Amino acid sequence: MSSQPIPQADVENIYAELRKLAAIHLSRRAPKASLQPTALVNEAWLRLAQHPWKSRSHFLAMASTAMRNVLVDYVRSRLAAKRGGEWTRVSIDGGRGPEGMTFNLAQVLDVHEALQRLTQLDARKARVVEMRFFAGMDFDEIAEALNISVVTAKRDWQFSRAWLYDSLTS
Amino acid sequence: MTPSLPDSDASVVSRIERLEALFWAAVNIAPGEREKLLSVECPDEPDLQRELERMLAANQRAGAFLEIPLPEVLESELPRGSVARWKLLECVGEGGLGVVYRAECMEDDVKLEAAVKILRPGLDTGKFREKFVKERQILAGLDHPGIVRLMDCGADSYGRSFMIMEYIRGEPLNTYLKRVNPVVPQRLELFRFVCEAVSYLHSRLIIHGDIKPANVLVTPAGIPKLVDFGASSLLAANTMVRGELTQLMLTPQYASPEQMRGEGPSIPGDIYSLGRLLEEILSSAPKRSDVRYILERAMAERSAERYLSVSDLLEDLRRLQEGLPLRARPATAAYVLRRFLRRNWAVALLTTLLVMSLAGGWWRAERASRRASVAASEALRQHQSALAHERRALENEALAASSAREAALNAARLDALVDDLINDEGADPNIVGQPNEVAERSLRRAAASLETLSGPRRWRELSILWRRLAMLLAHRGEFTAAEAPLEKAQYAATQWFRAQPTPASQLNALIVKLCQLRFARQRGMTQTAYRLAREALADFRRLPAVMQTELNGTVWLENARLSIARELIDQNRPELVPALLTEVVWNSYSRKLTQTRDLAVTNLVWSFRRLNRLNDARHWCGVAIEWQVADLRMAQFCAEPLMAFTDRDPLFPVMPGALSDEGLQSILSRINQLIQDLHEDPRSFPLNLTLGRDYARLAEHYLATGQPDLARPAVRKAADIRDTLIAGDSKSPVVLNFKRRVDALEHQKPTAN
């Protein structure tokens, strides 16, 4: 299931659903209201429970693709908006890693594109990255969603990360 | 026999699988060992070896690469930074789709403080962004002590939309109430302040849509201020069904039942929320029955049973505060009273609006509107007793009259007195209801029989009947045939007024005058029309308030106002026009006279524009767009004030010739939209290019239709944009294409002359 292409219509549904959820989530004035993807995904799960999703993991798998679309759109719009101006430097490693690299915002798009290449080579690994980086799912969730062991999920992540880092720097 | 798959069989095992296997084999061994491993596993594949080495190095150096999920990274960017020149200090609120920060900036060594509202990351696109921009537009036109003030807005270099608002050093209403625990009269006063602000909004046809304690901030001086216009909207022309977006953002506790059903913001919806607010404000106090009554009226399940306007609610609140009995329930009141209330909401709002704009003071406006309400109630009472008196008199008369036909005629006459006042556009519903010829015959017969009467009563009956006949003929378009009856009506009206200078005879004379005005305009006698309109308005102001209320919003009277406005416009004296036209817009809006309303709002935009009151022009442009005023000139009128914000060189001539081309209209409205978007985002390349192309298309259209005068400014605009684009990016083929097109236009200009 994990490597099956996700029907576009479903992705669009969830995409719209997540946007709505974001609005609800944000209007609640939760103390740490933010675009926390996991919270959004959980809510989306509850709300979409009546839909014929095969399972929670099936749902999560689709939701992460939708999240990726949302965020890539956002980054694109940000880039488009300041075309010609100073490009903002966004630290993709949160500024924590000792040797972490600082990205242009545009390089989020590079990650997105590299991930598309990785999908050609190994769809499952690309899904792991999508779920973790774009949707913020933890390894337990990813393992469940892709029907793999947690260890495999972690190994996929480490390998893919190195692969992406290499393809973005070389 | 099934052979086991050898690692080197590339046809079965993909390269990436081999890479991964080697990666895991090599990752935990010393670098020296790795070479050995590679020479054993893939001695003849230098590419694979190199890639693996790079990946191992990347694995070492990657640090926390990608480890923080992107949404969190983007989110964490925000509070640390600054927006435009504003330094964000702390988050002070999260409402709707945005986050509000306290912010400061230095200007000429003065530290300014403000509240900055930004859309959340990930939401600064599509519908959410549209809503945010709309909120800014609504706030931009507002100026009221009870409403948060917008200072600046735009988009920063991150592309984040923001608005800078006055920073209110206050606390939410509920917190304030808990902390201060004011006595009931003070609580009511707070509520009244909020109602005043909402009433001001409604007078500008704006619905707040999300009134609740958290959206009312109380300053240390105890002044409540409305904030968060994220759910607000301009009052739509007919139905107010809106997208699910607003519904999602609502606070269920305060939203009205119909809003929760998705019907969108409305005046009754705001009144419901005000009721909820009052309930909360008085939660600790024991409820007297009149308080309960106000709450019930404000929060009635069916919106039709609620207060008709915030002014009505304010009136009951005032009565509550002064210990007077509340107004009667509409359900039990007389028909006249109900109708009066129905119309009064617009008038009361209007009074507030006008007095405010004239005196410029909230307090004065507030006192004046109170006085106006009292006077209106008093006048209504008098009018009711006058009507009752007249009905009795007519009934007696009818009894005394020998023929039954006359009795019926008299009864009809009484109804006519009122019904004449509620004409729909151009039509007299009373007469239109029956076959025209029958009506005409019966009116002529009645008038003939009345010629035999004598005394003032005769003049009255004659005037009314001839007038009705004239209106009937006018309605059929027979203006020439209507002249004679109208002359007779006018003569009779004058005689009646001389004999009995009462409100009834005054009103009758006025209605005759309004008929004459209509005829004069019909025949293109503008000077006469202007004179009649001025006289009619002067007469109108001498009528009792309640009759004025009845007349307001009738086509006949609003036409008089429009005539005067038109004359002032022709005389190039726009300064008096806005007050007049605002009145027409309100009256025609509340009586659903769409044509009159659209005509008035179009000219209102024009006059504000002429007066260089661009904010007001923009506001009414917004109203017109919301109402979908389908008028070509409107599109042009709107284009200019919006454009004037980007530069002060208006494209369109003051009075463009009548153009009837749907294509042109669509170009113009697209230009509007683009200019608005560019206002948000002045440096956008694609927007500029699209705008440039639209100007080019506009110029081409004008040239093709033989209007070089109109084409010239459009060419100039296109050329300006071309120059900007060329300066930025001269190599792009789309830009070069555009350049060629504009060059051609410039070349074409002299020949088109």
PDB file of N, CA and C in Angstrom, chain A residues 19-20 23-24 26 29 33-35 37 71 74 77-78 81-83 88 90-93 96-97 99 103 108 121 125 132-134 136 155 157-159 161-166 170, chain B residues 16 19-20 23-24 51 54-55 58-71 73-75 94-97 120-123 125 128 157-159 215 244 248 681 683 685:
ATOM      1  N   ARG A  19      -6.398  22.444   5.487  1.00  0.00           N
ATOM      2  CA  ARG A  19      -6.467  23.903   5.549  1.00  0.00           C
ATOM      3  C   ARG A  19      -7.584  24.338   6.491  1.00  0.00           C
ATOM      4  N   LYS A  20      -8.716  23.665   6.375  1.00  0.00           N
ATOM      5  CA  LYS A  20      -9.825  23.984   7.273  1.00  0.00           C
ATOM      6  C   LYS A  20      -9.418  23.733   8.709  1.00  0.00           C
ATOM      7  N   ALA A  23      -7.424  26.327  10.283  1.00  0.00           N
ATOM      8  CA  ALA A  23      -8.202  27.482  10.716  1.00  0.00           C
ATOM      9  C   ALA A  23      -8.865  27.213  12.060  1.00  0.00           C
ATOM     10  N   ILE A  24      -9.454  26.050  12.206  1.00  0.00           N
ATOM     11  CA  ILE A  24     -10.132  25.721  13.467  1.00  0.00           C
ATOM     12  C   ILE A  24      -9.116  25.677  14.593  1.00  0.00           C
ATOM     13  N   LEU A  26      -6.325  27.025  14.873  1.00  0.00           N
ATOM     14  CA  LEU A  26      -5.734  28.302  15.229  1.00  0.00           C
ATOM     15  C   LEU A  26      -6.729  29.184  15.951  1.00  0.00           C
ATOM     16  N   ARG A  29      -7.327  29.309  20.132  1.00  0.00           N
ATOM     17  CA  ARG A  29      -6.482  29.965  21.113  1.00  0.00           C
ATOM     18  C   ARG A  29      -5.878  28.975  22.102  1.00  0.00           C
ATOM     19  N   ALA A  33      -0.948  27.229  20.347  1.00  0.00           N
ATOM     20  CA  ALA A  33      -1.540  27.015  19.032  1.00  0.00           C
ATOM     21  C   ALA A  33      -0.506  27.252  17.957  1.00  0.00           C
ATOM     22  N   SER A  34      -0.302  26.286  17.151  1.00  0.00           N
ATOM     23  CA  SER A  34       0.629  26.453  16.045  1.00  0.00           C
ATOM     24  C   SER A  34       0.234  25.455  14.982  1.00  0.00           C
ATOM     25  N   LEU A  35       0.968  25.485  13.926  1.00  0.00           N
ATOM     26  CA  LEU A  35       0.651  24.572  12.830  1.00  0.00           C
ATOM     27  C   LEU A  35       1.224  23.198  13.127  1.00  0.00           C
ATOM     28  N   PRO A  37       1.756  19.758  12.918  1.00  0.00           N
ATOM     29  CA  PRO A  37       1.207  18.837  11.923  1.00  0.00           C
ATOM     30  C   PRO A  37       0.558  17.611  12.546  1.00  0.00           C
ATOM     31  N   LEU A  71       2.847  23.030   2.377  1.00  0.00           N
ATOM     32  CA  LEU A  71       4.054  23.767   2.740  1.00  0.00           C
ATOM     33  C   LEU A  71       4.865  24.198   1.525  1.00  0.00           C
ATOM     34  N   TYR A  74       3.280  27.137   0.229  1.00  0.00           N
ATOM     35  CA  TYR A  74       3.581  28.285   1.074  1.00  0.00           C
ATOM     36  C   TYR A  74       4.953  28.853   0.762  1.00  0.00           C
ATOM     37  N   SER A  77       4.950  30.640  -2.473  1.00  0.00           N
ATOM     38  CA  SER A  77       4.300  31.952  -2.450  1.00  0.00           C
ATOM     39  C   SER A  77       5.193  32.966  -1.759  1.00  0.00           C
ATOM     40  N   ARG A  78       5.909  32.497  -0.752  1.00  0.00           N
ATOM     41  CA  ARG A  78       6.832  33.411  -0.088  1.00  0.00           C
ATOM     42  C   ARG A  78       7.934  33.860  -1.030  1.00  0.00           C
ATOM     43  N   ALA A  81       6.592  36.216  -3.594  1.00  0.00           N
ATOM     44  CA  ALA A  81       6.251  37.523  -3.043  1.00  0.00           C
ATOM     45  C   ALA A  81       7.460  38.428  -2.922  1.00  0.00           C
ATOM     46  N   LYS A  82       8.617  37.840  -2.711  1.00  0.00           N
ATOM     47  CA  LYS A  82       9.757  38.739  -2.520  1.00  0.00           C
ATOM     48  C   LYS A  82      10.751  38.591  -3.657  1.00  0.00           C
ATOM     49  N   ARG A  83      10.208  38.289  -4.796  1.00  0.00           N
ATOM     50  CA  ARG A  83      11.032  38.193  -5.986  1.00  0.00           C
ATOM     51  C   ARG A  83      11.792  39.506  -6.189  1.00  0.00           C
ATOM     52  N   THR A  88      15.453  35.397   2.113  1.00  0.00           N
ATOM     53  CA  THR A  88      15.588  35.126   3.531  1.00  0.00           C
ATOM     54  C   THR A  88      16.361  33.839   3.750  1.00  0.00           C
ATOM     55  N   VAL A  90      16.692  30.712   5.839  1.00  0.00           N
ATOM     56  CA  VAL A  90      15.944  29.912   6.793  1.00  0.00           C
ATOM     57  C   VAL A  90      16.799  28.725   7.154  1.00  0.00           C
ATOM     58  N   SER A  91      16.952  28.526   8.435  1.00  0.00           N
ATOM     59  CA  SER A  91      17.783  27.405   8.854  1.00  0.00           C
ATOM     60  C   SER A  91      16.941  26.146   8.919  1.00  0.00           C
ATOM     61  N   ILE A  92      17.254  25.216   8.037  1.00  0.00           N
ATOM     62  CA  ILE A  92      16.431  24.010   7.990  1.00  0.00           C
ATOM     63  C   ILE A  92      16.787  23.052   9.116  1.00  0.00           C
ATOM     64  N   ASP A  93      17.942  23.235   9.712  1.00  0.00           N
ATOM     65  CA  ASP A  93      18.265  22.348  10.833  1.00  0.00           C
ATOM     66  C   ASP A  93      17.932  23.021  12.164  1.00  0.00           C
ATOM     67  N   ARG A  96      20.648  23.985  15.094  1.00  0.00           N
ATOM     68  CA  ARG A  96      21.160  23.206  16.230  1.00  0.00           C
ATOM     69  C   ARG A  96      22.424  22.416  15.883  1.00  0.00           C
ATOM     70  N   GLY A  97      22.431  21.808  14.725  1.00  0.00           N
ATOM     71  CA  GLY A  97      23.543  20.933  14.386  1.00  0.00           C
ATOM     72  C   GLY A  97      24.848  21.698  14.291  1.00  0.00           C
ATOM     73  N   GLU A  99      27.347  21.163  12.464  1.00  0.00           N
ATOM     74  CA  GLU A  99      27.767  21.382  11.086  1.00  0.00           C
ATOM     75  C   GLU A  99      26.550  21.603  10.198  1.00  0.00           C
ATOM     76  N   PHE A 103      19.953  27.011   4.856  1.00  0.00           N
ATOM     77  CA  PHE A 103      19.375  26.986   3.530  1.00  0.00           C
ATOM     78  C   PHE A 103      18.811  28.322   3.134  1.00  0.00           C
ATOM     79  N   VAL A 108      14.220  24.697   0.198  1.00  0.00           N
ATOM     80  CA  VAL A 108      13.126  23.804   0.582  1.00  0.00           C
ATOM     81  C   VAL A 108      12.559  23.186  -0.687  1.00  0.00           C
ATOM     82  N   LEU A 121      13.681   6.316  -7.259  1.00  0.00           N
ATOM     83  CA  LEU A 121      14.631   5.270  -6.897  1.00  0.00           C
ATOM     84  C   LEU A 121      14.069   4.365  -5.823  1.00  0.00           C
ATOM     85  N   LYS A 125      11.381   5.195   0.840  1.00  0.00           N
ATOM     86  CA  LYS A 125      12.296   6.092   1.551  1.00  0.00           C
ATOM     87  C   LYS A 125      11.827   7.542   1.410  1.00  0.00           C
ATOM     88  N   ARG A 132       8.237  12.621   7.763  1.00  0.00           N
ATOM     89  CA  ARG A 132       8.978  13.164   8.897  1.00  0.00           C
ATOM     90  C   ARG A 132       9.246  14.665   8.713  1.00  0.00           C
ATOM     91  N   PHE A 133       9.761  15.039   7.571  1.00  0.00           N
ATOM     92  CA  PHE A 133      10.161  16.442   7.397  1.00  0.00           C
ATOM     93  C   PHE A 133       8.962  17.338   7.110  1.00  0.00           C
ATOM     94  N   PHE A 134       8.080  16.912   6.233  1.00  0.00           N
ATOM     95  CA  PHE A 134       6.979  17.797   5.853  1.00  0.00           C
ATOM     96  C   PHE A 134       5.779  17.679   6.783  1.00  0.00           C
ATOM     97  N   GLY A 136       6.013  16.061  10.017  1.00  0.00           N
ATOM     98  CA  GLY A 136       6.385  16.007  11.418  1.00  0.00           C
ATOM     99  C   GLY A 136       5.906  14.766  12.161  1.00  0.00           C
ATOM    100  N   ARG A 155      16.245   3.581   9.804  1.00  0.00           N
ATOM    101  CA  ARG A 155      17.338   3.366   8.845  1.00  0.00           C
ATOM    102  C   ARG A 155      17.028   4.088   7.518  1.00  0.00           C
ATOM    103  N   TRP A 157      15.301   6.687   7.123  1.00  0.00           N
ATOM    104  CA  TRP A 157      15.456   8.109   7.364  1.00  0.00           C
ATOM    105  C   TRP A 157      16.921   8.520   7.286  1.00  0.00           C
ATOM    106  N   GLN A 158      17.755   7.774   8.001  1.00  0.00           N
ATOM    107  CA  GLN A 158      19.171   8.163   8.038  1.00  0.00           C
ATOM    108  C   GLN A 158      19.795   8.092   6.646  1.00  0.00           C
ATOM    109  N   PHE A 159      19.464   7.012   5.943  1.00  0.00           N
ATOM    110  CA  PHE A 159      20.014   6.860   4.600  1.00  0.00           C
ATOM    111  C   PHE A 159      19.509   7.981   3.673  1.00  0.00           C
ATOM    112  N   ARG A 161      18.377  10.889   4.372  1.00  0.00           N
ATOM    113  CA  ARG A 161      18.881  12.191   4.765  1.00  0.00           C
ATOM    114  C   ARG A 161      20.279  12.418   4.179  1.00  0.00           C
ATOM    115  N   ALA A 162      21.106  11.377   4.305  1.00  0.00           N
ATOM    116  CA  ALA A 162      22.454  11.478   3.739  1.00  0.00           C
ATOM    117  C   ALA A 162      22.372  11.627   2.223  1.00  0.00           C
ATOM    118  N   TRP A 163      21.483  10.852   1.637  1.00  0.00           N
ATOM    119  CA  TRP A 163      21.343  10.892   0.164  1.00  0.00           C
ATOM    120  C   TRP A 163      20.920  12.296  -0.285  1.00  0.00           C
ATOM    121  N   LEU A 164      19.944  12.873   0.437  1.00  0.00           N
ATOM    122  CA  LEU A 164      19.455  14.200   0.080  1.00  0.00           C
ATOM    123  C   LEU A 164      20.523  15.262   0.302  1.00  0.00           C
ATOM    124  N   TYR A 165      21.195  15.135   1.438  1.00  0.00           N
ATOM    125  CA  TYR A 165      22.232  16.104   1.764  1.00  0.00           C
ATOM    126  C   TYR A 165      23.297  16.099   0.675  1.00  0.00           C
ATOM    127  N   ASP A 166      23.656  14.869   0.273  1.00  0.00           N
ATOM    128  CA  ASP A 166      24.652  14.730  -0.780  1.00  0.00           C
ATOM    129  C   ASP A 166      24.139  15.340  -2.088  1.00  0.00           C
ATOM    130  N   SER A 170      26.338  18.351  -3.600  1.00  0.00           N
ATOM    131  CA  SER A 170      27.336  18.006  -4.607  1.00  0.00           C
ATOM    132  C   SER A 170      26.935  18.514  -5.988  1.00  0.00           C
TER     133      SER A 170
ATOM    134  N   ILE B  16      20.271   1.641  -6.092  1.00  0.00           N
ATOM    135  CA  ILE B  16      20.067   2.272  -4.792  1.00  0.00           C
ATOM    136  C   ILE B  16      20.076   1.232  -3.679  1.00  0.00           C
ATOM    137  N   LEU B  19      23.625   0.548  -3.075  1.00  0.00           N
ATOM    138  CA  LEU B  19      24.186   1.699  -2.372  1.00  0.00           C
ATOM    139  C   LEU B  19      23.834   1.631  -0.893  1.00  0.00           C
ATOM    140  N   GLU B  20      22.583   1.288  -0.625  1.00  0.00           N
ATOM    141  CA  GLU B  20      22.162   1.241   0.761  1.00  0.00           C
ATOM    142  C   GLU B  20      22.876   0.133   1.522  1.00  0.00           C
ATOM    143  N   PHE B  23      26.243   1.241   2.176  1.00  0.00           N
ATOM    144  CA  PHE B  23      26.210   2.337   3.137  1.00  0.00           C
ATOM    145  C   PHE B  23      26.162   1.783   4.558  1.00  0.00           C
ATOM    146  N   TRP B  24      25.250   0.826   4.788  1.00  0.00           N
ATOM    147  CA  TRP B  24      25.118   0.292   6.148  1.00  0.00           C
ATOM    148  C   TRP B  24      26.316  -0.561   6.519  1.00  0.00           C
ATOM    149  N   GLU B  51      30.078   7.791  -5.051  1.00  0.00           N
ATOM    150  CA  GLU B  51      28.801   8.214  -4.475  1.00  0.00           C
ATOM    151  C   GLU B  51      28.702   7.777  -3.016  1.00  0.00           C
ATOM    152  N   ARG B  54      30.769   9.987  -0.889  1.00  0.00           N
ATOM    153  CA  ARG B  54      30.100  11.270  -0.657  1.00  0.00           C
ATOM    154  C   ARG B  54      28.971  11.133   0.366  1.00  0.00           C
ATOM    155  N   MET B  55      28.244  10.018   0.246  1.00  0.00           N
ATOM    156  CA  MET B  55      27.126   9.836   1.162  1.00  0.00           C
ATOM    157  C   MET B  55      27.597   9.626   2.586  1.00  0.00           C
ATOM    158  N   ALA B  58      28.480  12.908   3.809  1.00  0.00           N
ATOM    159  CA  ALA B  58      27.261  13.679   4.057  1.00  0.00           C
ATOM    160  C   ALA B  58      26.625  13.239   5.367  1.00  0.00           C
ATOM    161  N   ASN B  59      26.626  11.945   5.598  1.00  0.00           N
ATOM    162  CA  ASN B  59      26.061  11.412   6.827  1.00  0.00           C
ATOM    163  C   ASN B  59      26.763  11.993   8.038  1.00  0.00           C
ATOM    164  N   GLN B  60      28.086  12.168   7.899  1.00  0.00           N
ATOM    165  CA  GLN B  60      28.880  12.752   8.987  1.00  0.00           C
ATOM    166  C   GLN B  60      28.524  14.212   9.206  1.00  0.00           C
ATOM    167  N   ARG B  61      28.396  14.924   8.079  1.00  0.00           N
ATOM    168  CA  ARG B  61      28.279  16.376   8.184  1.00  0.00           C
ATOM    169  C   ARG B  61      26.836  16.860   8.327  1.00  0.00           C
ATOM    170  N   ALA B  62      25.903  15.985   8.035  1.00  0.00           N
ATOM    171  CA  ALA B  62      24.513  16.442   7.923  1.00  0.00           C
ATOM    172  C   ALA B  62      23.969  17.061   9.208  1.00  0.00           C
ATOM    173  N   GLY B  63      24.582  16.706  10.339  1.00  0.00           N
ATOM    174  CA  GLY B  63      24.135  17.326  11.589  1.00  0.00           C
ATOM    175  C   GLY B  63      22.646  17.137  11.788  1.00  0.00           C
ATOM    176  N   ALA B  64      21.952  18.249  11.996  1.00  0.00           N
ATOM    177  CA  ALA B  64      20.510  18.154  12.236  1.00  0.00           C
ATOM    178  C   ALA B  64      19.720  18.439  10.972  1.00  0.00           C
ATOM    179  N   PHE B  65      20.382  18.271   9.836  1.00  0.00           N
ATOM    180  CA  PHE B  65      19.734  18.523   8.548  1.00  0.00           C
ATOM    181  C   PHE B  65      18.375  17.815   8.462  1.00  0.00           C
ATOM    182  N   LEU B  66      17.340  18.567   8.201  1.00  0.00           N
ATOM    183  CA  LEU B  66      15.965  18.070   8.058  1.00  0.00           C
ATOM    184  C   LEU B  66      15.356  17.531   9.345  1.00  0.00           C
ATOM    185  N   GLU B  67      16.115  17.605  10.439  1.00  0.00           N
ATOM    186  CA  GLU B  67      15.610  16.956  11.659  1.00  0.00           C
ATOM    187  C   GLU B  67      14.418  17.713  12.266  1.00  0.00           C
ATOM    188  N   ILE B  68      14.413  19.023  12.108  1.00  0.00           N
ATOM    189  CA  ILE B  68      13.260  19.778  12.615  1.00  0.00           C
ATOM    190  C   ILE B  68      12.218  19.831  11.497  1.00  0.00           C
ATOM    191  N   PRO B  69      11.031  19.335  11.766  1.00  0.00           N
ATOM    192  CA  PRO B  69      10.013  19.353  10.707  1.00  0.00           C
ATOM    193  C   PRO B  69       9.799  20.767  10.177  1.00  0.00           C
ATOM    194  N   LEU B  70       9.584  20.842   8.889  1.00  0.00           N
ATOM    195  CA  LEU B  70       9.474  22.140   8.222  1.00  0.00           C
ATOM    196  C   LEU B  70       8.414  23.063   8.841  1.00  0.00           C
ATOM    197  N   PRO B  71       7.237  22.576   9.184  1.00  0.00           N
ATOM    198  CA  PRO B  71       6.244  23.499   9.757  1.00  0.00           C
ATOM    199  C   PRO B  71       6.775  24.189  11.016  1.00  0.00           C
ATOM    200  N   VAL B  73       9.936  24.717  11.743  1.00  0.00           N
ATOM    201  CA  VAL B  73      10.985  25.669  11.360  1.00  0.00           C
ATOM    202  C   VAL B  73      10.340  26.984  10.940  1.00  0.00           C
ATOM    203  N   LEU B  74       9.337  26.871  10.082  1.00  0.00           N
ATOM    204  CA  LEU B  74       8.704  28.080   9.555  1.00  0.00           C
ATOM    205  C   LEU B  74       8.002  28.841  10.670  1.00  0.00           C
ATOM    206  N   GLU B  75       7.363  28.094  11.534  1.00  0.00           N
ATOM    207  CA  GLU B  75       6.651  28.716  12.644  1.00  0.00           C
ATOM    208  C   GLU B  75       7.629  29.456  13.547  1.00  0.00           C
ATOM    209  N   GLU B  94      -4.035  35.758  19.689  1.00  0.00           N
ATOM    210  CA  GLU B  94      -4.116  34.941  18.494  1.00  0.00           C
ATOM    211  C   GLU B  94      -5.587  34.852  18.141  1.00  0.00           C
ATOM    212  N   GLY B  95      -5.921  35.498  17.067  1.00  0.00           N
ATOM    213  CA  GLY B  95      -7.334  35.492  16.696  1.00  0.00           C
ATOM    214  C   GLY B  95      -7.487  35.111  15.249  1.00  0.00           C
ATOM    215  N   GLY B  96      -8.574  34.486  14.950  1.00  0.00           N
ATOM    216  CA  GLY B  96      -8.867  34.159  13.566  1.00  0.00           C
ATOM    217  C   GLY B  96      -7.707  33.451  12.912  1.00  0.00           C
ATOM    218  N   LEU B  97      -7.160  34.067  11.930  1.00  0.00           N
ATOM    219  CA  LEU B  97      -6.105  33.424  11.157  1.00  0.00           C
ATOM    220  C   LEU B  97      -4.750  34.017  11.455  1.00  0.00           C
ATOM    221  N   ARG B 120      -0.689  33.588   9.840  1.00  0.00           N
ATOM    222  CA  ARG B 120       0.193  32.489  10.209  1.00  0.00           C
ATOM    223  C   ARG B 120       0.882  31.914   8.977  1.00  0.00           C
ATOM    224  N   PRO B 121       2.065  31.349   9.196  1.00  0.00           N
ATOM    225  CA  PRO B 121       2.748  30.740   8.062  1.00  0.00           C
ATOM    226  C   PRO B 121       1.890  29.602   7.536  1.00  0.00           C
ATOM    227  N   GLY B 122       1.895  29.431   6.261  1.00  0.00           N
ATOM    228  CA  GLY B 122       1.105  28.363   5.672  1.00  0.00           C
ATOM    229  C   GLY B 122      -0.303  28.823   5.362  1.00  0.00           C
ATOM    230  N   LEU B 123      -0.704  29.948   5.942  1.00  0.00           N
ATOM    231  CA  LEU B 123      -2.050  30.440   5.675  1.00  0.00           C
ATOM    232  C   LEU B 123      -2.015  31.685   4.806  1.00  0.00           C
ATOM    233  N   THR B 125      -1.884  32.395   1.968  1.00  0.00           N
ATOM    234  CA  THR B 125      -2.159  32.141   0.551  1.00  0.00           C
ATOM    235  C   THR B 125      -3.668  32.048   0.370  1.00  0.00           C
ATOM    236  N   PHE B 128      -7.418  32.438   2.676  1.00  0.00           N
ATOM    237  CA  PHE B 128      -7.103  33.037   3.958  1.00  0.00           C
ATOM    238  C   PHE B 128      -6.528  34.428   3.756  1.00  0.00           C
ATOM    239  N   SER B 157       9.237  41.594   3.300  1.00  0.00           N
ATOM    240  CA  SER B 157      10.070  40.929   2.315  1.00  0.00           C
ATOM    241  C   SER B 157       9.938  39.412   2.394  1.00  0.00           C
ATOM    242  N   TYR B 158       9.325  38.896   3.447  1.00  0.00           N
ATOM    243  CA  TYR B 158       9.026  37.471   3.498  1.00  0.00           C
ATOM    244  C   TYR B 158       7.767  37.161   2.697  1.00  0.00           C
ATOM    245  N   GLY B 159       7.097  38.227   2.237  1.00  0.00           N
ATOM    246  CA  GLY B 159       5.825  38.007   1.573  1.00  0.00           C
ATOM    247  C   GLY B 159       4.701  37.845   2.578  1.00  0.00           C
ATOM    248  N   ASN B 215     -12.939  39.913  22.031  1.00  0.00           N
ATOM    249  CA  ASN B 215     -12.714  40.893  20.973  1.00  0.00           C
ATOM    250  C   ASN B 215     -13.058  42.307  21.397  1.00  0.00           C
ATOM    251  N   GLU B 244     -17.511  28.671   3.825  1.00  0.00           N
ATOM    252  CA  GLU B 244     -17.397  27.941   5.083  1.00  0.00           C
ATOM    253  C   GLU B 244     -16.289  28.517   5.945  1.00  0.00           C
ATOM    254  N   LEU B 248     -16.021  28.519  10.051  1.00  0.00           N
ATOM    255  CA  LEU B 248     -15.019  27.772  10.791  1.00  0.00           C
ATOM    256  C   LEU B 248     -14.349  28.626  11.850  1.00  0.00           C
ATOM    257  N   ASP B 681       1.386  44.207  -2.572  1.00  0.00           N
ATOM    258  CA  ASP B 681       2.643  43.568  -2.883  1.00  0.00           C
ATOM    259  C   ASP B 681       3.300  44.316  -4.037  1.00  0.00           C
ATOM    260  N   ARG B 683       6.073  44.939  -5.288  1.00  0.00           N
ATOM    261  CA  ARG B 683       7.208  44.558  -6.114  1.00  0.00           C
ATOM    262  C   ARG B 683       6.949  43.322  -6.962  1.00  0.00           C
ATOM    263  N   PHE B 685       6.504  40.873  -9.619  1.00  0.00           N
ATOM    264  CA  PHE B 685       6.795  40.876 -11.044  1.00  0.00           C
ATOM    265  C   PHE B 685       5.614  40.404 -11.891  1.00  0.00           C
TER     266      PHE B 685
END
